[in-house]
């Protein structure tokens, strides 16, 4: 239920309720079995409960993986029919079908194509209910279907995927194959189960072993085949972020074909325009981690990635002027501040990587040649400061550095000064990181003398913003 705190319902000391849910999820008939599984999934989101009921989870995990595989097979064979009852497959009836005009609609696998219950419970109007081309955004909870049962199991498995101790059961149950079955040949009009599978995949990709297996089984290719502008965009962005978090996985990607790398960067740049803030943030964090690799950095520049990443924050209302036009709620403001934070951190890593390669280019002998590195670039702050001072002394007054020149042309220097000024009044946990990252970007950009002139120009700050942090 939206807005309900899970920890208020499930508590470690209330073991009687949770033990009853385990019993129902294991032995009860449908629909109680599916509902109990879904409630267990909500309870397992609380780490203390997941740890306290470790023995029960060790017993349930292999059972639910096998059950999911069985239901998945029936789902492919019979379609989204109602849940199994005593071993028989029953058609999913529409309890309020007399309110619509779907009596003459064609049947698909014994089911009404445009009359599934999800349209009734998703709050769409009657016109959308009668539209046969409408996309499915929800899975019905009542009456439960095979899709409902799969969704409930996946929501239980997702929090379990983060724990290292459950990996043997995950590999034994071949969970990756089950996930791939959801990602292959998906219906663009019905991506709900694919989204749930992507969330489970993301939890598994926290582990290096799962990440390597995913790539070795051509999982990245399957991921890039999913429609980008869809409900699964957020799940794809999270999965890409966890892939980038594994350095060995990124090293393998950098050794793949240039065409696949180009498709990956193109796909991730498209995710920067995701409708959900979470999707945009995770796509931004993916680039922040991938900038450590020269191959990804070059491809990002080749596809005008800096402009697209800059545009993510240039249109945000919290940075707009004047402030009177800002009608955001507190939650929307906080979400936009998080977007600003992640973009600042990503651009900091972007310019730090370019700084290293510019420093290497200026200081190495002109005749020497180096191969493109595939390992992650890591420079401590002291080395970065030395590189900045060295380049400031070596670069001529009218020198041009493409990354900084483009950022200057986009208005990025002025925007980052405004971000620092705005953040003076922001009250959220990421303010310090936002300001530090923005200052680090400006510090690197000052290697180019033309940037100094921007600091001498007059900048109109909004009334609620302050330049005190800059003066300090």
Coordinates of C-alpha atoms in Angstrom, one line a residue:
X1 CA 0.0 0.0 0.0
X2 CA 1.6 3.4 -1.0
X3 CA 2.6 5.5 1.9
X4 CA 2.4 2.7 4.4
X5 CA 5.7 2.1 6.3
X6 CA 6.5 -1.6 6.0
X7 CA 8.3 -1.7 9.3
X8 CA 5.1 -0.6 11.1
X9 CA 3.4 -3.8 9.8
X10 CA 6.2 -6.4 10.0
X11 CA 8.5 -6.5 13.1
X12 CA 11.1 -9.0 14.2
X13 CA 9.3 -9.6 17.5
X14 CA 6.0 -10.4 15.7
X15 CA 7.4 -13.8 14.6
X16 CA 3.9 -15.5 14.8
X17 CA 2.6 -13.5 11.9
X18 CA 5.7 -14.1 9.7
X19 CA 5.9 -17.8 10.5
X20 CA 2.2 -18.1 9.5
X21 CA 3.0 -16.4 6.2
X22 CA 5.9 -18.9 5.6
X23 CA 3.5 -21.7 6.2
X24 CA 0.9 -20.4 3.8
X25 CA 3.4 -19.6 1.1
X26 CA 4.7 -23.1 1.3
X27 CA 1.6 -25.3 1.7
X28 CA -1.6 -23.2 1.2
X29 CA -3.8 -23.3 -1.9
X30 CA -4.2 -20.5 -4.3
X31 CA -4.8 -17.6 -4.0
X32 CA -3.6 -17.6 -0.3
X33 CA -0.3 -19.0 -1.3
X34 CA 0.5 -16.2 -3.7
X35 CA -0.7 -13.5 -1.4
X36 CA 1.4 -14.9 1.5
X37 CA 4.4 -14.9 -0.8
X38 CA 3.9 -11.3 -1.7
X39 CA 3.6 -10.3 1.9
X40 CA 6.8 -12.2 2.7
X41 CA 8.5 -10.2 0.0
X42 CA 7.4 -7.0 1.6
X43 CA 8.6 -8.2 5.0
X44 CA 12.0 -9.3 3.6
X45 CA 12.7 -5.7 2.5
X46 CA 13.5 -5.1 6.2
X47 CA 17.0 -6.4 6.7
X48 CA 16.5 -7.3 10.4
X49 CA 13.6 -9.6 9.5
X50 CA 15.5 -11.2 6.5
X51 CA 18.4 -12.0 8.9
X52 CA 16.2 -13.2 11.7
X53 CA 14.4 -15.7 9.5
X54 CA 17.5 -17.0 7.7
X55 CA 16.6 -20.7 8.1
X56 CA 13.1 -20.2 6.7
X57 CA 14.5 -18.4 3.7
X58 CA 17.1 -21.1 3.0
X59 CA 14.1 -23.5 2.9
X60 CA 11.8 -21.3 0.8
X61 CA 14.3 -20.0 -1.8
X62 CA 14.8 -23.2 -3.7
X63 CA 11.1 -24.0 -3.5
X64 CA 10.0 -20.7 -4.9
X65 CA 12.6 -20.8 -7.7
X66 CA 11.2 -24.1 -8.8
X67 CA 7.7 -22.9 -8.4
X68 CA 8.4 -19.8 -10.5
X69 CA 9.9 -22.0 -13.2
X70 CA 6.8 -24.2 -13.3
X71 CA 4.4 -21.2 -13.4
X72 CA 6.5 -19.5 -16.0
X73 CA 6.1 -22.6 -18.3
X74 CA 2.3 -22.7 -17.8
X75 CA 2.1 -18.9 -18.4
X76 CA 3.8 -19.3 -21.8
X77 CA 1.6 -22.2 -22.7
X78 CA -1.8 -21.0 -21.5
X79 CA -1.4 -17.2 -21.3
X80 CA -2.4 -15.1 -18.4
X81 CA -5.2 -17.3 -17.1
X82 CA -6.3 -17.5 -13.5
X83 CA -4.2 -19.2 -10.9
X84 CA -4.1 -22.9 -10.7
X85 CA -6.9 -24.5 -8.6
X86 CA -6.5 -28.2 -7.8
X87 CA -4.3 -28.8 -10.8
X88 CA -6.8 -27.3 -13.3
X89 CA -6.3 -24.2 -15.4
X90 CA -9.3 -21.9 -15.2
X91 CA -10.1 -18.9 -17.4
X92 CA -9.7 -15.5 -15.8
X93 CA -13.2 -14.1 -15.7
X94 CA -13.9 -10.3 -15.7
X95 CA -16.1 -9.8 -12.6
X96 CA -17.5 -6.5 -14.0
X97 CA -17.6 -7.3 -17.7
X98 CA -21.2 -6.3 -17.9
X99 CA -20.1 -2.6 -17.3
X100 CA -18.0 -2.6 -20.5
X101 CA -18.6 -3.5 -24.2
X102 CA -16.0 -6.3 -24.5
X103 CA -18.4 -9.1 -25.0
X104 CA -17.6 -9.3 -28.7
X105 CA -13.9 -8.9 -28.3
X106 CA -11.7 -11.6 -29.8
X107 CA -10.2 -14.3 -27.5
X108 CA -6.5 -15.0 -27.2
X109 CA -5.6 -18.3 -25.5
X110 CA -9.1 -18.4 -24.0
X111 CA -8.8 -14.9 -22.6
X112 CA -10.2 -11.5 -23.6
X113 CA -7.5 -9.5 -25.2
X114 CA -8.8 -6.1 -24.2
X115 CA -10.7 -7.0 -21.1
X116 CA -8.1 -8.2 -18.6
X117 CA -8.7 -7.2 -15.0
X118 CA -5.7 -5.0 -14.9
X119 CA -7.5 -2.4 -16.8
X120 CA -10.3 -2.3 -14.2
X121 CA -7.9 -1.9 -11.3
X122 CA -5.4 0.5 -12.9
X123 CA -7.9 3.4 -12.7
X124 CA -8.1 3.9 -16.5
X125 CA -11.3 5.3 -18.0
X126 CA -13.7 3.3 -20.0
X127 CA -12.3 4.5 -23.3
X128 CA -8.9 3.1 -22.4
X129 CA -10.5 -0.1 -21.3
X130 CA -12.0 -0.6 -24.7
X131 CA -8.8 0.2 -26.5
X132 CA -7.2 -3.1 -27.6
X133 CA -3.8 -1.5 -28.2
X134 CA -3.5 -0.1 -24.7
X135 CA -0.4 -1.0 -22.8
X136 CA -0.6 -3.0 -19.5
X137 CA 0.9 -1.1 -16.6
X138 CA -0.3 -3.2 -13.7
X139 CA -0.9 -6.8 -12.8
X140 CA -4.2 -7.6 -11.1
X141 CA -4.2 -8.7 -7.5
X142 CA -7.8 -9.9 -7.7
X143 CA -8.7 -12.3 -9.2
X144 CA -5.2 -13.7 -9.1
X145 CA -3.7 -14.8 -12.4
X146 CA -0.5 -16.7 -13.3
X147 CA 1.1 -13.3 -13.8
X148 CA 0.0 -12.4 -10.3
X149 CA 1.7 -15.5 -8.9
X150 CA 4.9 -14.8 -10.8
X151 CA 5.0 -11.2 -9.6
X152 CA 4.6 -12.2 -6.0
X153 CA 7.4 -14.7 -6.2
X154 CA 9.7 -12.2 -7.9
X155 CA 9.0 -9.7 -5.2
X156 CA 10.1 -12.2 -2.6
X157 CA 13.2 -13.2 -4.5
X158 CA 14.4 -9.6 -5.2
X159 CA 15.4 -8.7 -1.6
X160 CA 16.9 -12.2 -1.2
X161 CA 19.2 -11.7 -4.1
X162 CA 21.3 -9.2 -2.3
X163 CA 22.5 -11.7 0.3
X164 CA 25.8 -13.5 -0.4
X165 CA 24.8 -16.6 1.6
X166 CA 21.9 -17.4 -0.8
X167 CA 24.1 -17.4 -3.9
X168 CA 24.5 -21.2 -4.0
X169 CA 20.7 -21.7 -4.1
X170 CA 20.5 -19.0 -6.9
X171 CA 23.0 -20.8 -9.1
X172 CA 21.6 -24.2 -8.3
X173 CA 18.1 -23.0 -9.3
X174 CA 19.5 -21.3 -12.4
X175 CA 17.8 -18.1 -11.6
X176 CA 19.6 -16.3 -14.4
X177 CA 17.9 -18.5 -17.0
X178 CA 14.5 -17.8 -15.4
X179 CA 15.2 -14.0 -15.7
X180 CA 16.3 -14.4 -19.3
X181 CA 13.0 -16.0 -20.1
X182 CA 11.3 -12.8 -19.1
X183 CA 13.6 -10.6 -21.1
X184 CA 13.4 -12.6 -24.4
X185 CA 10.6 -12.0 -26.9
X186 CA 8.7 -9.6 -24.6
X187 CA 5.5 -8.1 -25.6
X188 CA 6.0 -4.3 -25.9
X189 CA 2.4 -3.8 -24.7
X190 CA 2.9 -6.0 -21.5
X191 CA 6.2 -5.4 -19.8
X192 CA 5.1 -5.7 -16.1
X193 CA 6.7 -9.1 -15.5
X194 CA 9.8 -8.0 -17.4
X195 CA 10.1 -5.0 -15.0
X196 CA 9.8 -7.3 -12.0
X197 CA 12.4 -9.6 -13.4
X198 CA 14.7 -6.6 -14.0
X199 CA 14.5 -5.6 -10.4
X200 CA 15.4 -9.2 -9.4
X201 CA 18.3 -9.1 -11.9
X202 CA 19.6 -5.8 -10.4
X203 CA 19.7 -7.4 -6.9
X204 CA 21.7 -10.3 -8.3
X205 CA 24.1 -8.0 -10.2
X206 CA 25.3 -6.7 -6.8
X207 CA 27.5 -9.8 -6.8
X208 CA 30.5 -10.0 -9.0
X209 CA 30.0 -13.7 -9.8
X210 CA 26.4 -13.0 -11.0
X211 CA 27.5 -10.0 -13.0
X212 CA 30.2 -12.0 -14.9
X213 CA 27.7 -14.8 -15.6
X214 CA 25.2 -12.3 -16.9
X215 CA 27.8 -11.0 -19.4
X216 CA 29.1 -14.4 -20.4
X217 CA 25.6 -15.5 -21.3
X218 CA 25.1 -12.4 -23.6
X219 CA 22.9 -10.8 -21.1
X220 CA 23.9 -7.3 -22.1
X221 CA 22.7 -7.9 -25.6
X222 CA 19.3 -9.1 -24.3
X223 CA 19.1 -6.0 -22.1
X224 CA 19.7 -3.6 -25.0
X225 CA 16.9 -5.3 -27.0
X226 CA 14.3 -4.2 -24.5
X227 CA 12.3 -1.1 -25.5
X228 CA 14.0 2.0 -23.9
X229 CA 10.9 4.2 -23.8
X230 CA 8.8 2.0 -21.7
X231 CA 7.9 1.0 -18.1
X232 CA 11.1 -1.1 -17.9
X233 CA 13.4 1.9 -18.4
X234 CA 14.0 2.3 -14.7
X235 CA 14.8 -1.4 -14.2
X236 CA 17.3 -1.3 -17.1
X237 CA 19.0 1.8 -15.7
X238 CA 19.4 0.1 -12.3
X239 CA 20.8 -3.0 -13.9
X240 CA 23.3 -1.0 -16.0
X241 CA 24.4 0.9 -12.8
X242 CA 25.3 -2.4 -11.0
X243 CA 27.1 -3.7 -14.1
X244 CA 29.2 -0.5 -14.1
X245 CA 29.9 -0.9 -10.4
X246 CA 31.7 -4.2 -11.1
X247 CA 35.1 -3.2 -12.6
X248 CA 35.9 -6.6 -14.0
X249 CA 32.5 -6.6 -15.8
X250 CA 33.3 -3.2 -17.3
X251 CA 36.7 -4.4 -18.4
X252 CA 35.0 -7.2 -20.3
X253 CA 32.6 -4.8 -21.9
X254 CA 35.4 -2.5 -23.0
X255 CA 37.0 -5.5 -24.8
X256 CA 33.8 -6.3 -26.7
X257 CA 33.0 -5.1 -30.2
X258 CA 33.0 -1.3 -30.8
X259 CA 29.5 -1.7 -32.2
X260 CA 28.1 -3.2 -29.0
X261 CA 29.8 -0.5 -26.9
X262 CA 28.3 2.2 -29.2
X263 CA 24.9 0.6 -28.7
X264 CA 25.3 0.5 -25.0
X265 CA 26.3 4.2 -24.8
X266 CA 23.4 5.2 -27.1
X267 CA 21.0 3.2 -25.0
X268 CA 22.2 4.7 -21.7
X269 CA 22.1 8.2 -23.1
X270 CA 18.5 7.6 -24.0
X271 CA 17.8 6.6 -20.4
X272 CA 18.9 10.0 -19.3
X273 CA 15.5 11.2 -20.6
X274 CA 13.6 8.6 -18.6
X275 CA 10.3 9.9 -17.1
X276 CA 11.2 8.6 -13.6
X277 CA 13.8 10.4 -11.5
X278 CA 15.1 7.0 -10.3
X279 CA 15.8 5.9 -13.9
X280 CA 17.6 9.2 -14.7
X281 CA 19.7 9.0 -11.5
X282 CA 20.8 5.5 -12.1
X283 CA 21.7 6.2 -15.8
X284 CA 23.7 9.2 -14.6
X285 CA 25.5 7.0 -12.0
X286 CA 26.2 4.4 -14.7
X287 CA 28.1 7.0 -16.7
X288 CA 29.8 8.3 -13.6
X289 CA 31.3 4.9 -13.0
X290 CA 32.0 4.2 -16.7
X291 CA 34.1 7.4 -17.2
X292 CA 36.9 5.6 -15.5
X293 CA 37.3 3.5 -18.7
X294 CA 38.9 5.2 -21.7
X295 CA 36.8 3.3 -24.2
X296 CA 33.5 4.4 -22.6
X297 CA 34.8 7.9 -22.2
X298 CA 35.7 8.2 -25.9
X299 CA 32.4 6.8 -27.0
X300 CA 30.5 9.1 -24.7
X301 CA 32.2 12.1 -26.3
X302 CA 31.7 10.7 -29.8
X303 CA 27.9 10.7 -29.2
X304 CA 27.8 14.3 -27.8
X305 CA 27.2 12.8 -24.3
X306 CA 28.3 15.9 -22.4
X307 CA 25.5 18.0 -23.8
X308 CA 22.9 15.4 -23.1
X309 CA 24.2 14.9 -19.5
X310 CA 24.2 18.7 -19.0
X311 CA 20.6 18.9 -20.3
X312 CA 19.5 16.6 -17.5
X313 CA 19.9 19.5 -15.0
X314 CA 19.7 22.5 -17.2
X315 CA 15.9 22.2 -17.4
X316 CA 15.2 21.5 -13.7
X317 CA 12.8 23.8 -12.0
X318 CA 14.8 24.2 -8.8
X319 CA 17.5 25.8 -10.9
X320 CA 15.1 28.0 -12.9
X321 CA 15.0 31.8 -12.6
X322 CA 12.9 33.5 -11.3
X323 CA 12.0 31.3 -8.3
X324 CA 8.3 32.4 -8.3
X325 CA 7.6 30.0 -11.1
X326 CA 8.7 27.0 -9.0
X327 CA 5.5 25.2 -7.9
X328 CA 7.2 21.9 -6.9
X329 CA 6.1 19.9 -3.9
X330 CA 8.6 19.0 -1.2
X331 CA 9.1 15.5 -2.6
X332 CA 9.6 16.8 -6.2
X333 CA 12.2 19.3 -5.0
X334 CA 14.1 16.6 -3.1
X335 CA 14.0 14.3 -6.2
X336 CA 15.4 17.1 -8.4
X337 CA 18.1 17.9 -5.8
X338 CA 19.2 14.2 -6.0
X339 CA 19.4 14.5 -9.8
X340 CA 21.6 17.6 -9.5
X341 CA 23.8 15.7 -7.0
X342 CA 24.3 12.7 -9.3
X343 CA 25.0 14.8 -12.4
X344 CA 27.6 16.9 -10.5
X345 CA 29.3 13.7 -9.2
X346 CA 29.3 12.2 -12.7
X347 CA 30.7 15.3 -14.4
X348 CA 33.4 15.5 -11.7
X349 CA 34.5 12.0 -12.7
X350 CA 34.2 12.9 -16.4
X351 CA 36.6 15.9 -16.1
X352 CA 39.0 14.0 -13.8
X353 CA 39.4 11.3 -16.4
X354 CA 39.9 13.9 -19.2
X355 CA 42.4 15.7 -16.9
X356 CA 44.5 12.6 -16.6
X357 CA 44.7 12.0 -20.4
X358 CA 45.3 15.7 -21.1
X359 CA 48.2 15.6 -18.5
X360 CA 49.6 12.5 -20.1
X361 CA 49.4 14.0 -23.6
X362 CA 51.2 17.2 -22.5
X363 CA 53.9 15.7 -20.4
X364 CA 54.8 12.5 -22.4
X365 CA 57.4 12.6 -25.3
X366 CA 55.7 13.4 -28.6
X367 CA 56.9 10.2 -30.3
X368 CA 55.6 7.8 -27.7
X369 CA 52.4 5.9 -28.2
X370 CA 50.2 4.2 -25.7
X371 CA 47.5 1.6 -26.2
X372 CA 44.0 2.4 -25.0
X373 CA 43.8 1.2 -21.3
X374 CA 41.0 -1.2 -20.4
X375 CA 41.4 -1.0 -16.6
X376 CA 39.7 1.6 -14.4
X377 CA 41.4 4.9 -13.9
X378 CA 41.9 5.9 -10.3
X379 CA 43.7 9.0 -9.2
X380 CA 43.8 10.2 -5.6
X381 CA 43.0 13.9 -4.9
X382 CA 46.7 14.8 -4.4
X383 CA 47.6 13.5 -7.9
X384 CA 44.6 15.4 -9.4
X385 CA 45.8 18.7 -7.7
X386 CA 49.3 18.2 -9.1
X387 CA 48.0 17.6 -12.6
X388 CA 45.9 20.8 -12.4
X389 CA 48.9 22.9 -11.3
X390 CA 51.2 21.3 -13.9
X391 CA 48.7 22.0 -16.8
X392 CA 48.1 25.5 -15.6
X393 CA 51.8 26.1 -15.9
X394 CA 52.3 24.4 -19.3
X395 CA 49.2 25.3 -21.3
X396 CA 49.4 28.5 -23.3
X397 CA 47.0 31.4 -22.7
X398 CA 44.9 30.8 -25.8
X399 CA 44.9 27.0 -25.5
X400 CA 41.7 25.0 -26.1
X401 CA 40.6 21.8 -24.4
X402 CA 37.6 20.3 -26.1
X403 CA 35.7 19.0 -22.9
X404 CA 36.1 22.3 -21.1
X405 CA 35.4 24.4 -24.2
X406 CA 32.2 22.6 -24.9
X407 CA 31.1 22.8 -21.2
X408 CA 31.9 26.6 -21.3
X409 CA 29.9 27.0 -24.5
X410 CA 26.9 25.1 -22.9
X411 CA 26.9 27.5 -20.0
X412 CA 28.0 24.9 -17.6
X413 CA 30.4 27.1 -15.7
X414 CA 27.7 29.6 -14.9
X415 CA 25.2 26.9 -14.1
X416 CA 27.6 25.2 -11.6
X417 CA 28.2 28.5 -9.9
X418 CA 24.4 28.9 -9.6
X419 CA 24.1 25.3 -8.2
X420 CA 26.6 26.2 -5.5
X421 CA 24.6 29.3 -4.7
X422 CA 21.3 27.5 -4.6
X423 CA 22.6 24.7 -2.5
X424 CA 23.4 27.2 0.3
X425 CA 19.6 27.1 1.2
X426 CA 19.1 23.4 0.5
X427 CA 18.6 21.1 3.4
X428 CA 19.3 17.5 2.5
X429 CA 22.0 14.9 3.1
X430 CA 23.6 15.2 -0.3
X431 CA 24.3 18.9 -0.2
X432 CA 27.9 18.6 0.8
X433 CA 28.7 16.1 -2.0
X434 CA 26.9 18.3 -4.5
X435 CA 28.9 21.4 -3.6
X436 CA 32.3 19.6 -3.4
X437 CA 31.7 18.0 -6.8
X438 CA 30.7 21.3 -8.4
X439 CA 33.7 23.0 -7.0
X440 CA 36.0 20.2 -8.2
X441 CA 34.6 20.6 -11.7
X442 CA 35.2 24.3 -11.7
X443 CA 38.7 23.7 -10.4
X444 CA 39.6 21.4 -13.2
X445 CA 38.0 23.7 -15.8
X446 CA 40.1 26.6 -14.6
X447 CA 43.1 24.9 -16.3
X448 CA 41.8 26.7 -19.4
X449 CA 42.5 30.4 -18.9
X450 CA 39.3 31.5 -20.8
X451 CA 37.2 30.1 -17.9
X452 CA 38.7 32.7 -15.5
X453 CA 36.8 35.4 -17.4
X454 CA 33.4 33.8 -16.4
X455 CA 34.2 34.3 -12.8
X456 CA 34.7 38.0 -13.5
X457 CA 31.3 38.4 -15.0
X458 CA 28.2 39.5 -13.2
X459 CA 25.8 36.7 -12.2
X460 CA 22.3 37.4 -11.0
X461 CA 21.5 35.1 -8.1
X462 CA 17.9 34.3 -7.1
X463 CA 16.7 36.0 -4.0
X464 CA 16.7 32.7 -2.0
X465 CA 20.2 31.8 -3.1
X466 CA 23.4 33.1 -1.7
X467 CA 27.0 33.6 -2.9
X468 CA 28.3 33.3 0.6
X469 CA 29.7 29.8 0.0
X470 CA 31.6 31.0 -3.0
X471 CA 33.0 34.0 -1.2
X472 CA 34.0 31.8 1.7

